[in-house]
Amino acid sequence: MSNGPAPSNHTNANADAASDTDENETDASGEARKEMHELLGELRAEVTRLKAEEARARAQNWIQRHPLFTVVITVGVGAAAGYGASQAFRPRRPQPLSERVRKRLRGIGGDAQELAARLRDRLKERAAQSGTNLRNRAEETRRRLSEEAQKAGEQARQEAKEVADQASKQARSFSQDASERFREATGEAKRRLSERRSEAVEGARELGEKIGETASETIQNRTGGESKSDRGRPFARSLMALAGLAAGGYLASKVRRWL
């Protein structure tokens, strides 16, 4: 019947789902950082270009503020070149750097907000998808563990039934063997008891016969020729009675000893 491993599979599924979610969030964060770096690079390039334009405008203003220097230059290259230079360096009102930067920053801020909104929506979608996957995996794990537990319980019941049947068979076999041995022992005891009783009866009978013979001989020896007379009859009866009592007592003690 086994789980643990049952608890262990459920924990691994949750860990895999959490790992997938972390990887998705890491990928999304990496993409967002990459786009932010690209926007910052564009912003730096734009600031550099605006600074170059501002420097050029300042140079033009400086030249306009120093006409003598301009005249010296124009004299050196000729009247035509001076006219062209004067046209080229005609004062123009440059757009302030701060205004350009603010516009560009506003544009970049809008792009960043849009990017953040897209990133947030993407993270929500991935989180919802990860939650759904996690629930599906948890449900699948729970169902698999339930099936495994049911199979383990059925196997345990089957094994318990087999063990019980085997124990019942062994108990019946042992009971039959014990009954058979008891019957054999009882029959043997009865047979021996019957033999001993027969021997005791036979011994008592033989002893009674011997006692009777001895008593008869004794009576005959003592009475002699007077056994036929009336005076010898009471004495003979007494001796026969004593002999019978002695034989009966011995027979009783013999039977008790054998039993």
PDB file of C-alpha atoms in Angstrom:
ATOM      1  CA  MET A   1       0.000   0.000   0.000  1.00  0.00           C
ATOM      2  CA  SER A   2       2.099   2.693  -0.796  1.00  0.00           C
ATOM      3  CA  ASN A   3       1.410   7.476  -1.314  1.00  0.00           C
ATOM      4  CA  GLY A   4       4.111   8.658   0.456  1.00  0.00           C
ATOM      5  CA  PRO A   5       5.461   8.039  -2.613  1.00  0.00           C
ATOM      6  CA  ALA A   6       1.441   9.311  -2.920  1.00  0.00           C
ATOM      7  CA  PRO A   7       2.308  12.785  -1.283  1.00  0.00           C
ATOM      8  CA  SER A   8       5.560  13.071  -3.055  1.00  0.00           C
ATOM      9  CA  ASN A   9       4.008  13.102  -6.597  1.00  0.00           C
ATOM     10  CA  HIS A  10       1.592  15.903  -5.636  1.00  0.00           C
ATOM     11  CA  THR A  11       4.431  18.057  -4.253  1.00  0.00           C
ATOM     12  CA  ASN A  12       6.518  17.537  -7.413  1.00  0.00           C
ATOM     13  CA  ALA A  13       3.592  18.622  -9.601  1.00  0.00           C
ATOM     14  CA  ASN A  14       3.139  21.816  -7.579  1.00  0.00           C
ATOM     15  CA  ALA A  15       6.880  22.472  -7.723  1.00  0.00           C
ATOM     16  CA  ASP A  16       6.927  22.003 -11.530  1.00  0.00           C
ATOM     17  CA  ALA A  17       3.977  24.379 -11.959  1.00  0.00           C
ATOM     18  CA  ALA A  18       5.602  26.977  -9.704  1.00  0.00           C
ATOM     19  CA  SER A  19       8.888  26.593 -11.618  1.00  0.00           C
ATOM     20  CA  ASP A  20       7.093  27.114 -14.966  1.00  0.00           C
ATOM     21  CA  THR A  21       5.406  30.232 -13.580  1.00  0.00           C
ATOM     22  CA  ASP A  22       8.718  31.621 -12.347  1.00  0.00           C
ATOM     23  CA  GLU A  23      10.364  30.937 -15.708  1.00  0.00           C
ATOM     24  CA  ASN A  24       7.512  32.680 -17.567  1.00  0.00           C
ATOM     25  CA  GLU A  25       7.721  35.692 -15.274  1.00  0.00           C
ATOM     26  CA  THR A  26      11.515  35.770 -15.695  1.00  0.00           C
ATOM     27  CA  ASP A  27      11.191  35.703 -19.503  1.00  0.00           C
ATOM     28  CA  ALA A  28       8.617  38.490 -19.420  1.00  0.00           C
ATOM     29  CA  SER A  29      10.790  40.588 -17.111  1.00  0.00           C
ATOM     30  CA  GLY A  30      13.809  40.018 -19.359  1.00  0.00           C
ATOM     31  CA  GLU A  31      11.879  41.156 -22.418  1.00  0.00           C
ATOM     32  CA  ALA A  32      10.652  44.227 -20.562  1.00  0.00           C
ATOM     33  CA  ARG A  33      14.177  45.125 -19.450  1.00  0.00           C
ATOM     34  CA  LYS A  34      15.454  44.663 -23.000  1.00  0.00           C
ATOM     35  CA  GLU A  35      12.800  46.984 -24.411  1.00  0.00           C
ATOM     36  CA  MET A  36      13.502  49.540 -21.677  1.00  0.00           C
ATOM     37  CA  HIS A  37      17.228  49.445 -22.537  1.00  0.00           C
ATOM     38  CA  GLU A  38      16.400  49.980 -26.209  1.00  0.00           C
ATOM     39  CA  LEU A  39      14.212  52.969 -25.338  1.00  0.00           C
ATOM     40  CA  LEU A  40      16.936  54.411 -23.116  1.00  0.00           C
ATOM     41  CA  GLY A  41      19.460  53.980 -25.948  1.00  0.00           C
ATOM     42  CA  GLU A  42      17.170  55.839 -28.329  1.00  0.00           C
ATOM     43  CA  LEU A  43      16.718  58.559 -25.732  1.00  0.00           C
ATOM     44  CA  ARG A  44      20.482  58.936 -25.297  1.00  0.00           C
ATOM     45  CA  ALA A  45      20.984  59.112 -29.092  1.00  0.00           C
ATOM     46  CA  GLU A  46      18.264  61.742 -29.373  1.00  0.00           C
ATOM     47  CA  VAL A  47      19.781  63.795 -26.554  1.00  0.00           C
ATOM     48  CA  THR A  48      23.193  63.585 -28.247  1.00  0.00           C
ATOM     49  CA  ARG A  49      21.736  64.729 -31.567  1.00  0.00           C
ATOM     50  CA  LEU A  50      19.881  67.596 -29.895  1.00  0.00           C
ATOM     51  CA  LYS A  51      23.053  68.650 -28.114  1.00  0.00           C
ATOM     52  CA  ALA A  52      24.918  68.671 -31.453  1.00  0.00           C
ATOM     53  CA  GLU A  53      22.198  70.809 -33.030  1.00  0.00           C
ATOM     54  CA  GLU A  54      22.271  73.147 -30.065  1.00  0.00           C
ATOM     55  CA  ALA A  55      26.065  73.448 -30.346  1.00  0.00           C
ATOM     56  CA  ARG A  56      25.763  74.239 -34.024  1.00  0.00           C
ATOM     57  CA  ALA A  57      23.090  76.843 -33.293  1.00  0.00           C
ATOM     58  CA  ARG A  58      25.282  78.390 -30.623  1.00  0.00           C
ATOM     59  CA  ALA A  59      28.170  78.587 -33.089  1.00  0.00           C
ATOM     60  CA  GLN A  60      25.936  80.293 -35.580  1.00  0.00           C
ATOM     61  CA  ASN A  61      24.748  82.750 -32.979  1.00  0.00           C
ATOM     62  CA  TRP A  62      28.333  83.402 -31.936  1.00  0.00           C
ATOM     63  CA  ILE A  63      29.312  84.164 -35.501  1.00  0.00           C
ATOM     64  CA  GLN A  64      26.341  86.463 -35.817  1.00  0.00           C
ATOM     65  CA  ARG A  65      27.382  88.208 -32.653  1.00  0.00           C
ATOM     66  CA  HIS A  66      30.923  88.702 -34.034  1.00  0.00           C
ATOM     67  CA  PRO A  67      30.490  90.239 -37.514  1.00  0.00           C
ATOM     68  CA  LEU A  68      34.116  91.401 -37.797  1.00  0.00           C
ATOM     69  CA  PHE A  69      35.298  87.848 -37.641  1.00  0.00           C
ATOM     70  CA  THR A  70      32.785  87.010 -40.267  1.00  0.00           C
ATOM     71  CA  VAL A  71      34.001  89.853 -42.447  1.00  0.00           C
ATOM     72  CA  VAL A  72      37.561  88.632 -42.176  1.00  0.00           C
ATOM     73  CA  ILE A  73      36.479  85.221 -43.275  1.00  0.00           C
ATOM     74  CA  THR A  74      34.346  86.526 -46.109  1.00  0.00           C
ATOM     75  CA  VAL A  75      37.177  88.759 -47.378  1.00  0.00           C
ATOM     76  CA  GLY A  76      39.430  85.739 -47.598  1.00  0.00           C
ATOM     77  CA  VAL A  77      37.045  83.677 -49.714  1.00  0.00           C
ATOM     78  CA  GLY A  78      35.720  86.454 -51.830  1.00  0.00           C
ATOM     79  CA  ALA A  79      32.584  88.397 -52.124  1.00  0.00           C
ATOM     80  CA  ALA A  80      30.617  85.501 -53.561  1.00  0.00           C
ATOM     81  CA  ALA A  81      31.684  83.172 -50.855  1.00  0.00           C
ATOM     82  CA  GLY A  82      30.988  85.859 -48.282  1.00  0.00           C
ATOM     83  CA  TYR A  83      27.494  86.319 -49.641  1.00  0.00           C
ATOM     84  CA  GLY A  84      26.902  82.594 -49.579  1.00  0.00           C
ATOM     85  CA  ALA A  85      28.321  82.373 -46.087  1.00  0.00           C
ATOM     86  CA  SER A  86      26.146  85.219 -44.917  1.00  0.00           C
ATOM     87  CA  GLN A  87      23.116  83.471 -46.349  1.00  0.00           C
ATOM     88  CA  ALA A  88      24.140  80.195 -44.808  1.00  0.00           C
ATOM     89  CA  PHE A  89      24.801  81.717 -41.421  1.00  0.00           C
ATOM     90  CA  ARG A  90      21.701  83.838 -41.331  1.00  0.00           C
ATOM     91  CA  PRO A  91      20.404  83.897 -37.766  1.00  0.00           C
ATOM     92  CA  ARG A  92      17.565  81.460 -37.157  1.00  0.00           C
ATOM     93  CA  ARG A  93      15.732  80.881 -34.004  1.00  0.00           C
ATOM     94  CA  PRO A  94      16.575  77.367 -32.852  1.00  0.00           C
ATOM     95  CA  GLN A  95      14.057  75.280 -30.974  1.00  0.00           C
ATOM     96  CA  PRO A  96      14.962  75.123 -27.277  1.00  0.00           C
ATOM     97  CA  LEU A  97      16.626  71.894 -26.218  1.00  0.00           C
ATOM     98  CA  SER A  98      14.430  71.511 -23.160  1.00  0.00           C
ATOM     99  CA  GLU A  99      11.260  71.555 -25.287  1.00  0.00           C
ATOM    100  CA  ARG A 100      12.592  68.859 -27.591  1.00  0.00           C
ATOM    101  CA  VAL A 101      13.696  66.786 -24.694  1.00  0.00           C
ATOM    102  CA  ARG A 102      10.319  67.135 -23.024  1.00  0.00           C
ATOM    103  CA  LYS A 103       8.517  66.083 -26.204  1.00  0.00           C
ATOM    104  CA  ARG A 104      10.830  63.164 -26.687  1.00  0.00           C
ATOM    105  CA  LEU A 105      10.513  62.182 -23.044  1.00  0.00           C
ATOM    106  CA  ARG A 106       6.740  62.394 -23.289  1.00  0.00           C
ATOM    107  CA  GLY A 107       6.872  60.112 -26.308  1.00  0.00           C
ATOM    108  CA  ILE A 108       9.200  57.735 -24.566  1.00  0.00           C
ATOM    109  CA  GLY A 109       7.012  57.859 -21.427  1.00  0.00           C
ATOM    110  CA  GLY A 110       3.959  56.982 -23.497  1.00  0.00           C
ATOM    111  CA  ASP A 111       5.850  54.125 -25.121  1.00  0.00           C
ATOM    112  CA  ALA A 112       6.995  52.952 -21.709  1.00  0.00           C
ATOM    113  CA  GLN A 113       3.443  53.053 -20.342  1.00  0.00           C
ATOM    114  CA  GLU A 114       2.165  51.167 -23.346  1.00  0.00           C
ATOM    115  CA  LEU A 115       4.966  48.648 -22.958  1.00  0.00           C
ATOM    116  CA  ALA A 116       4.208  48.290 -19.235  1.00  0.00           C
ATOM    117  CA  ALA A 117       0.508  47.783 -19.999  1.00  0.00           C
ATOM    118  CA  ARG A 118       1.330  45.097 -22.576  1.00  0.00           C
ATOM    119  CA  LEU A 119       3.737  43.485 -20.163  1.00  0.00           C
ATOM    120  CA  ARG A 120       1.138  43.549 -17.369  1.00  0.00           C
ATOM    121  CA  ASP A 121      -1.499  42.005 -19.627  1.00  0.00           C
ATOM    122  CA  ARG A 122       0.977  39.371 -20.752  1.00  0.00           C
ATOM    123  CA  LEU A 123       1.903  38.539 -17.186  1.00  0.00           C
ATOM    124  CA  LYS A 124      -1.782  38.265 -16.251  1.00  0.00           C
ATOM    125  CA  GLU A 125      -2.419  35.914 -19.162  1.00  0.00           C
ATOM    126  CA  ARG A 126       0.586  33.774 -18.277  1.00  0.00           C
ATOM    127  CA  ALA A 127      -0.365  33.753 -14.596  1.00  0.00           C
ATOM    128  CA  ALA A 128      -3.914  32.673 -15.471  1.00  0.00           C
ATOM    129  CA  GLN A 129      -2.560  30.011 -17.816  1.00  0.00           C
ATOM    130  CA  SER A 130      -0.109  28.832 -15.169  1.00  0.00           C
ATOM    131  CA  GLY A 131      -2.913  28.683 -12.576  1.00  0.00           C
ATOM    132  CA  THR A 132      -5.047  26.634 -14.953  1.00  0.00           C
ATOM    133  CA  ASN A 133      -2.143  24.299 -15.678  1.00  0.00           C
ATOM    134  CA  LEU A 134      -1.453  23.999 -11.961  1.00  0.00           C
ATOM    135  CA  ARG A 135      -5.083  23.125 -11.215  1.00  0.00           C
ATOM    136  CA  ASN A 136      -5.137  20.600 -14.042  1.00  0.00           C
ATOM    137  CA  ARG A 137      -1.932  18.987 -12.810  1.00  0.00           C
ATOM    138  CA  ALA A 138      -3.207  18.930  -9.234  1.00  0.00           C
ATOM    139  CA  GLU A 139      -6.473  17.317 -10.370  1.00  0.00           C
ATOM    140  CA  GLU A 140      -4.600  14.769 -12.451  1.00  0.00           C
ATOM    141  CA  THR A 141      -2.257  14.017  -9.549  1.00  0.00           C
ATOM    142  CA  ARG A 142      -5.202  13.639  -7.140  1.00  0.00           C
ATOM    143  CA  ARG A 143      -6.980  11.307  -9.553  1.00  0.00           C
ATOM    144  CA  ARG A 144      -3.831   9.242 -10.104  1.00  0.00           C
ATOM    145  CA  LEU A 145      -3.193   8.973  -6.362  1.00  0.00           C
ATOM    146  CA  SER A 146      -6.815   7.958  -5.784  1.00  0.00           C
ATOM    147  CA  GLU A 147      -6.551   5.222  -8.413  1.00  0.00           C
ATOM    148  CA  GLU A 148      -3.268   3.988  -6.947  1.00  0.00           C
ATOM    149  CA  ALA A 149      -4.750   3.960  -3.435  1.00  0.00           C
ATOM    150  CA  GLN A 150      -7.786   2.034  -4.684  1.00  0.00           C
ATOM    151  CA  LYS A 151      -5.577  -0.511  -6.448  1.00  0.00           C
ATOM    152  CA  ALA A 152      -3.397  -0.862  -3.347  1.00  0.00           C
ATOM    153  CA  GLY A 153      -6.485  -1.381  -1.150  1.00  0.00           C
ATOM    154  CA  GLU A 154      -7.882  -4.004  -3.519  1.00  0.00           C
ATOM    155  CA  GLN A 155      -4.535  -5.793  -3.597  1.00  0.00           C
ATOM    156  CA  ALA A 156      -4.318  -5.679   0.202  1.00  0.00           C
ATOM    157  CA  ARG A 157      -7.845  -7.109   0.523  1.00  0.00           C
ATOM    158  CA  GLN A 158      -7.000  -9.871  -1.936  1.00  0.00           C
ATOM    159  CA  GLU A 159      -3.809 -10.724  -0.063  1.00  0.00           C
ATOM    160  CA  ALA A 160      -5.659 -10.692   3.267  1.00  0.00           C
ATOM    161  CA  LYS A 161      -8.308 -13.000   1.820  1.00  0.00           C
ATOM    162  CA  GLU A 162      -5.651 -15.388   0.534  1.00  0.00           C
ATOM    163  CA  VAL A 163      -3.892 -15.373   3.908  1.00  0.00           C
ATOM    164  CA  ALA A 164      -7.207 -15.990   5.706  1.00  0.00           C
ATOM    165  CA  ASP A 165      -8.077 -18.859   3.350  1.00  0.00           C
ATOM    166  CA  GLN A 166      -4.652 -20.395   3.833  1.00  0.00           C
ATOM    167  CA  ALA A 167      -4.914 -20.032   7.617  1.00  0.00           C
ATOM    168  CA  SER A 168      -8.403 -21.575   7.548  1.00  0.00           C
ATOM    169  CA  LYS A 169      -7.132 -24.513   5.488  1.00  0.00           C
ATOM    170  CA  GLN A 170      -4.222 -25.009   7.851  1.00  0.00           C
ATOM    171  CA  ALA A 171      -6.569 -24.805  10.856  1.00  0.00           C
ATOM    172  CA  ARG A 172      -8.925 -27.379   9.319  1.00  0.00           C
ATOM    173  CA  SER A 173      -6.007 -29.637   8.475  1.00  0.00           C
ATOM    174  CA  PHE A 174      -4.607 -29.267  11.984  1.00  0.00           C
ATOM    175  CA  SER A 175      -8.049 -29.938  13.490  1.00  0.00           C
ATOM    176  CA  GLN A 176      -8.480 -33.026  11.348  1.00  0.00           C
ATOM    177  CA  ASP A 177      -5.012 -34.273  12.279  1.00  0.00           C
ATOM    178  CA  ALA A 178      -5.685 -33.591  15.958  1.00  0.00           C
ATOM    179  CA  SER A 179      -9.057 -35.359  15.793  1.00  0.00           C
ATOM    180  CA  GLU A 180      -7.511 -38.312  14.012  1.00  0.00           C
ATOM    181  CA  ARG A 181      -4.691 -38.510  16.537  1.00  0.00           C
ATOM    182  CA  PHE A 182      -7.191 -38.197  19.401  1.00  0.00           C
ATOM    183  CA  ARG A 183      -9.316 -40.996  17.965  1.00  0.00           C
ATOM    184  CA  GLU A 184      -6.227 -43.148  17.497  1.00  0.00           C
ATOM    185  CA  ALA A 185      -5.028 -42.414  21.041  1.00  0.00           C
ATOM    186  CA  THR A 186      -8.499 -43.067  22.458  1.00  0.00           C
ATOM    187  CA  GLY A 187      -8.806 -46.337  20.549  1.00  0.00           C
ATOM    188  CA  GLU A 188      -5.358 -47.410  21.682  1.00  0.00           C
ATOM    189  CA  ALA A 189      -6.190 -46.534  25.301  1.00  0.00           C
ATOM    190  CA  LYS A 190      -9.461 -48.429  25.088  1.00  0.00           C
ATOM    191  CA  ARG A 191      -7.720 -51.404  23.559  1.00  0.00           C
ATOM    192  CA  ARG A 192      -5.046 -51.429  26.271  1.00  0.00           C
ATOM    193  CA  LEU A 193      -7.669 -50.976  28.993  1.00  0.00           C
ATOM    194  CA  SER A 194      -9.673 -53.832  27.558  1.00  0.00           C
ATOM    195  CA  GLU A 195      -6.558 -56.019  27.445  1.00  0.00           C
ATOM    196  CA  ARG A 196      -5.688 -55.131  31.023  1.00  0.00           C
ATOM    197  CA  ARG A 197      -9.238 -55.837  32.152  1.00  0.00           C
ATOM    198  CA  SER A 198      -9.157 -59.159  30.368  1.00  0.00           C
ATOM    199  CA  GLU A 199      -5.802 -59.951  31.939  1.00  0.00           C
ATOM    200  CA  ALA A 200      -7.087 -58.896  35.382  1.00  0.00           C
ATOM    201  CA  VAL A 201     -10.215 -60.994  35.027  1.00  0.00           C
ATOM    202  CA  GLU A 202      -8.213 -63.942  33.768  1.00  0.00           C
ATOM    203  CA  GLY A 203      -5.695 -63.544  36.615  1.00  0.00           C
ATOM    204  CA  ALA A 204      -8.471 -63.225  39.160  1.00  0.00           C
ATOM    205  CA  ARG A 205     -10.207 -66.277  37.731  1.00  0.00           C
ATOM    206  CA  GLU A 206      -7.022 -68.285  37.828  1.00  0.00           C
ATOM    207  CA  LEU A 207      -6.298 -67.039  41.323  1.00  0.00           C
ATOM    208  CA  GLY A 208      -9.805 -67.934  42.438  1.00  0.00           C
ATOM    209  CA  GLU A 209      -9.366 -71.378  40.980  1.00  0.00           C
ATOM    210  CA  LYS A 210      -6.048 -71.776  42.763  1.00  0.00           C
ATOM    211  CA  ILE A 211      -7.492 -70.516  46.021  1.00  0.00           C
ATOM    212  CA  GLY A 212     -10.465 -72.833  45.601  1.00  0.00           C
ATOM    213  CA  GLU A 213      -8.212 -75.767  44.918  1.00  0.00           C
ATOM    214  CA  THR A 214      -6.000 -74.867  47.876  1.00  0.00           C
ATOM    215  CA  ALA A 215      -9.013 -74.441  50.112  1.00  0.00           C
ATOM    216  CA  SER A 216     -10.426 -77.754  48.944  1.00  0.00           C
ATOM    217  CA  GLU A 217      -7.171 -79.487  49.621  1.00  0.00           C
ATOM    218  CA  THR A 218      -6.898 -77.858  53.037  1.00  0.00           C
ATOM    219  CA  ILE A 219     -10.428 -78.795  53.920  1.00  0.00           C
ATOM    220  CA  GLN A 220      -9.896 -82.322  52.768  1.00  0.00           C
ATOM    221  CA  ASN A 221      -6.688 -82.593  54.766  1.00  0.00           C
ATOM    222  CA  ARG A 222      -8.270 -81.271  57.904  1.00  0.00           C
ATOM    223  CA  THR A 223     -11.570 -82.978  57.726  1.00  0.00           C
ATOM    224  CA  GLY A 224     -10.244 -86.290  56.529  1.00  0.00           C
ATOM    225  CA  GLY A 225     -12.852 -88.912  56.574  1.00  0.00           C
ATOM    226  CA  GLU A 226     -15.278 -86.821  58.490  1.00  0.00           C
ATOM    227  CA  SER A 227     -16.066 -84.565  55.485  1.00  0.00           C
ATOM    228  CA  LYS A 228     -19.169 -86.570  54.895  1.00  0.00           C
ATOM    229  CA  SER A 229     -20.440 -86.266  58.377  1.00  0.00           C
ATOM    230  CA  ASP A 230     -22.609 -83.464  59.656  1.00  0.00           C
ATOM    231  CA  ARG A 231     -19.939 -82.138  61.990  1.00  0.00           C
ATOM    232  CA  GLY A 232     -17.502 -81.258  59.176  1.00  0.00           C
ATOM    233  CA  ARG A 233     -19.990 -79.307  57.064  1.00  0.00           C
ATOM    234  CA  PRO A 234     -20.019 -76.009  59.063  1.00  0.00           C
ATOM    235  CA  PHE A 235     -16.258 -75.881  59.177  1.00  0.00           C
ATOM    236  CA  ALA A 236     -16.027 -76.522  55.453  1.00  0.00           C
ATOM    237  CA  ARG A 237     -18.515 -73.790  54.740  1.00  0.00           C
ATOM    238  CA  SER A 238     -16.525 -71.329  56.865  1.00  0.00           C
ATOM    239  CA  LEU A 239     -13.314 -72.114  55.055  1.00  0.00           C
ATOM    240  CA  MET A 240     -14.999 -71.755  51.676  1.00  0.00           C
ATOM    241  CA  ALA A 241     -16.405 -68.392  52.720  1.00  0.00           C
ATOM    242  CA  LEU A 242     -12.992 -67.173  53.871  1.00  0.00           C
ATOM    243  CA  ALA A 243     -11.424 -68.365  50.646  1.00  0.00           C
ATOM    244  CA  GLY A 244     -14.093 -66.579  48.598  1.00  0.00           C
ATOM    245  CA  LEU A 245     -13.597 -63.318  50.516  1.00  0.00           C
ATOM    246  CA  ALA A 246      -9.840 -63.486  50.085  1.00  0.00           C
ATOM    247  CA  ALA A 247     -10.204 -64.171  46.378  1.00  0.00           C
ATOM    248  CA  GLY A 248     -12.730 -61.335  45.973  1.00  0.00           C
ATOM    249  CA  GLY A 249     -10.495 -58.826  47.828  1.00  0.00           C
ATOM    250  CA  TYR A 250      -7.479 -59.784  45.780  1.00  0.00           C
ATOM    251  CA  LEU A 251      -9.494 -59.595  42.594  1.00  0.00           C
ATOM    252  CA  ALA A 252     -10.791 -56.133  43.517  1.00  0.00           C
ATOM    253  CA  SER A 253      -7.283 -54.843  44.334  1.00  0.00           C
ATOM    254  CA  LYS A 254      -5.958 -56.328  41.087  1.00  0.00           C
ATOM    255  CA  VAL A 255      -8.652 -54.674  39.008  1.00  0.00           C
ATOM    256  CA  ARG A 256      -8.139 -51.291  40.751  1.00  0.00           C
ATOM    257  CA  ARG A 257      -4.410 -51.466  40.136  1.00  0.00           C
ATOM    258  CA  TRP A 258      -4.851 -52.251  36.481  1.00  0.00           C
ATOM    259  CA  LEU A 259      -7.443 -49.546  36.040  1.00  0.00           C
TER     260      LEU A 259
END
